[in-house]
């Protein structure tokens, strides 16, 4: 429990991750009733970015980067070149591509597909980082 509720940052990040996964799950489960996939994708993009920023702060990514640049502090939880950071970058690339493609898509069905692609990138990032945190 300390891993997820140790202090305010970890608690807020944990709750935000659960909310984001719930939003994705609810959207997929109720996809037949959803008419505006572009709005859903925009919310996923903005809220997902907020979750990503909180998770980066929680895991000390800023300290890892600063340590790699000038060595003036101890690194964060993960090294700069590690599975969580590399998979996180790949997931972010998938999300950015989906975010660019969504408004270009001409049909709601295509926007739904891009929402699912964006959701997959977010889930990939979340699963990789959380599993790495448990192992670490």
Coordinates of C-alpha atoms in Angstrom, one line a residue:
X1 CA 0.0 0.0 0.0
X2 CA 2.9 2.3 0.7
X3 CA 3.8 2.1 -3.0
X4 CA 0.5 3.7 -4.0
X5 CA -0.5 5.8 -1.0
X6 CA 2.8 6.9 0.7
X7 CA 2.2 10.6 0.3
X8 CA -0.1 13.1 -1.4
X9 CA 1.6 12.8 -4.9
X10 CA 1.5 9.0 -4.9
X11 CA -2.1 9.0 -3.7
X12 CA -3.3 11.5 -6.2
X13 CA -1.4 9.7 -9.0
X14 CA -2.9 6.4 -8.0
X15 CA -6.5 7.8 -8.0
X16 CA -6.0 9.6 -11.3
X17 CA -4.7 6.3 -12.9
X18 CA -7.7 4.4 -11.6
X19 CA -10.0 7.2 -12.9
X20 CA -8.3 7.1 -16.3
X21 CA -8.5 3.3 -16.6
X22 CA -12.2 3.5 -15.5
X23 CA -12.9 6.1 -18.1
X24 CA -11.3 3.9 -20.8
X25 CA -13.1 0.8 -19.6
X26 CA -16.5 2.6 -19.4
X27 CA -16.0 4.1 -22.9
X28 CA -15.2 0.7 -24.4
X29 CA -18.0 -1.1 -22.6
X30 CA -20.6 1.6 -23.7
X31 CA -19.1 2.3 -27.2
X32 CA -22.5 1.5 -28.9
X33 CA -24.1 4.5 -27.2
X34 CA -21.3 7.0 -27.7
X35 CA -21.8 9.4 -30.6
X36 CA -18.9 11.9 -30.2
X37 CA -15.5 10.1 -30.2
X38 CA -13.6 13.2 -30.8
X39 CA -14.6 14.7 -27.5
X40 CA -13.8 11.4 -25.7
X41 CA -10.3 11.4 -27.4
X42 CA -9.7 15.0 -26.4
X43 CA -10.6 14.3 -22.7
X44 CA -8.4 11.2 -22.8
X45 CA -5.5 13.2 -24.2
X46 CA -5.7 16.0 -21.7
X47 CA -6.4 13.9 -18.6
X48 CA -3.8 11.3 -19.7
X49 CA -1.2 14.1 -20.0
X50 CA -2.1 15.2 -16.4
X51 CA -1.7 11.7 -15.2
X52 CA 1.6 11.3 -17.0
X53 CA 2.9 14.5 -15.4
X54 CA 1.9 13.3 -11.9
X55 CA 3.5 9.9 -12.5
X56 CA 6.7 11.5 -13.7
X57 CA 6.8 13.7 -10.6
X58 CA 6.0 10.7 -8.4
X59 CA 8.8 8.6 -9.9
X60 CA 11.4 11.4 -10.0
X61 CA 11.8 11.6 -13.8
X62 CA 13.0 15.2 -13.5
X63 CA 15.8 14.1 -11.1
X64 CA 16.8 11.3 -13.5
X65 CA 17.1 13.8 -16.3
X66 CA 19.0 16.3 -14.2
X67 CA 21.4 13.5 -13.0
X68 CA 22.0 12.5 -16.6
X69 CA 22.8 16.1 -17.6
X70 CA 25.0 17.3 -14.9
X71 CA 25.2 14.7 -12.1
X72 CA 24.1 17.2 -9.5
X73 CA 21.6 14.9 -7.8
X74 CA 20.6 11.3 -7.3
X75 CA 18.5 9.8 -10.1
X76 CA 14.8 9.1 -9.7
X77 CA 13.2 5.7 -9.5
X78 CA 14.2 4.6 -13.1
X79 CA 17.3 5.2 -15.1
X80 CA 17.1 7.4 -18.2
X81 CA 17.6 4.5 -20.5
X82 CA 15.4 1.7 -19.1
X83 CA 12.4 -0.3 -20.1
X84 CA 9.8 2.0 -18.4
X85 CA 11.2 5.1 -20.1
X86 CA 11.6 3.6 -23.5
X87 CA 8.1 2.0 -23.4
X88 CA 6.8 5.3 -22.1
X89 CA 8.2 7.1 -25.1
X90 CA 6.8 4.6 -27.5
X91 CA 3.4 4.8 -25.8
X92 CA 3.6 8.6 -26.0
X93 CA 4.3 8.4 -29.7
X94 CA 1.3 6.2 -30.2
X95 CA -0.9 8.7 -28.3
X96 CA 0.4 11.7 -30.3
X97 CA -0.2 9.9 -33.6
X98 CA -3.7 9.1 -32.5
X99 CA -4.3 12.6 -31.3
X100 CA -3.2 14.0 -34.7
X101 CA -5.3 11.5 -36.6
X102 CA -8.5 11.8 -34.7
X103 CA -9.6 15.3 -35.9
X104 CA -8.5 14.3 -39.4
X105 CA -10.7 11.2 -39.4
X106 CA -14.0 11.7 -41.3
X107 CA -16.3 9.2 -39.6
X108 CA -17.1 8.5 -35.9
X109 CA -16.1 4.9 -36.5
X110 CA -12.6 6.0 -37.5
X111 CA -12.5 8.3 -34.5
X112 CA -13.5 5.4 -32.3
X113 CA -10.6 3.3 -33.7
X114 CA -8.2 6.2 -32.9
X115 CA -9.6 6.4 -29.4
X116 CA -8.9 2.7 -28.9
X117 CA -5.3 3.2 -30.3
X118 CA -4.8 6.2 -27.9
X119 CA -6.2 4.1 -25.0
X120 CA -3.9 1.2 -25.9
X121 CA -0.9 3.6 -25.7
X122 CA -2.0 4.9 -22.3
X123 CA -2.6 1.4 -20.9
X124 CA 0.8 0.2 -22.3
X125 CA 2.5 3.1 -20.5
X126 CA 0.5 2.6 -17.2
X127 CA 1.1 -1.2 -17.2
X128 CA 4.8 -1.0 -17.9
X129 CA 5.5 1.7 -15.3
X130 CA 3.4 0.1 -12.6
X131 CA 4.9 -3.3 -13.1
X132 CA 8.4 -1.9 -13.1
X133 CA 7.6 0.0 -9.8
X134 CA 6.4 -3.2 -8.2
X135 CA 9.5 -5.1 -9.4
X136 CA 11.8 -2.3 -8.4

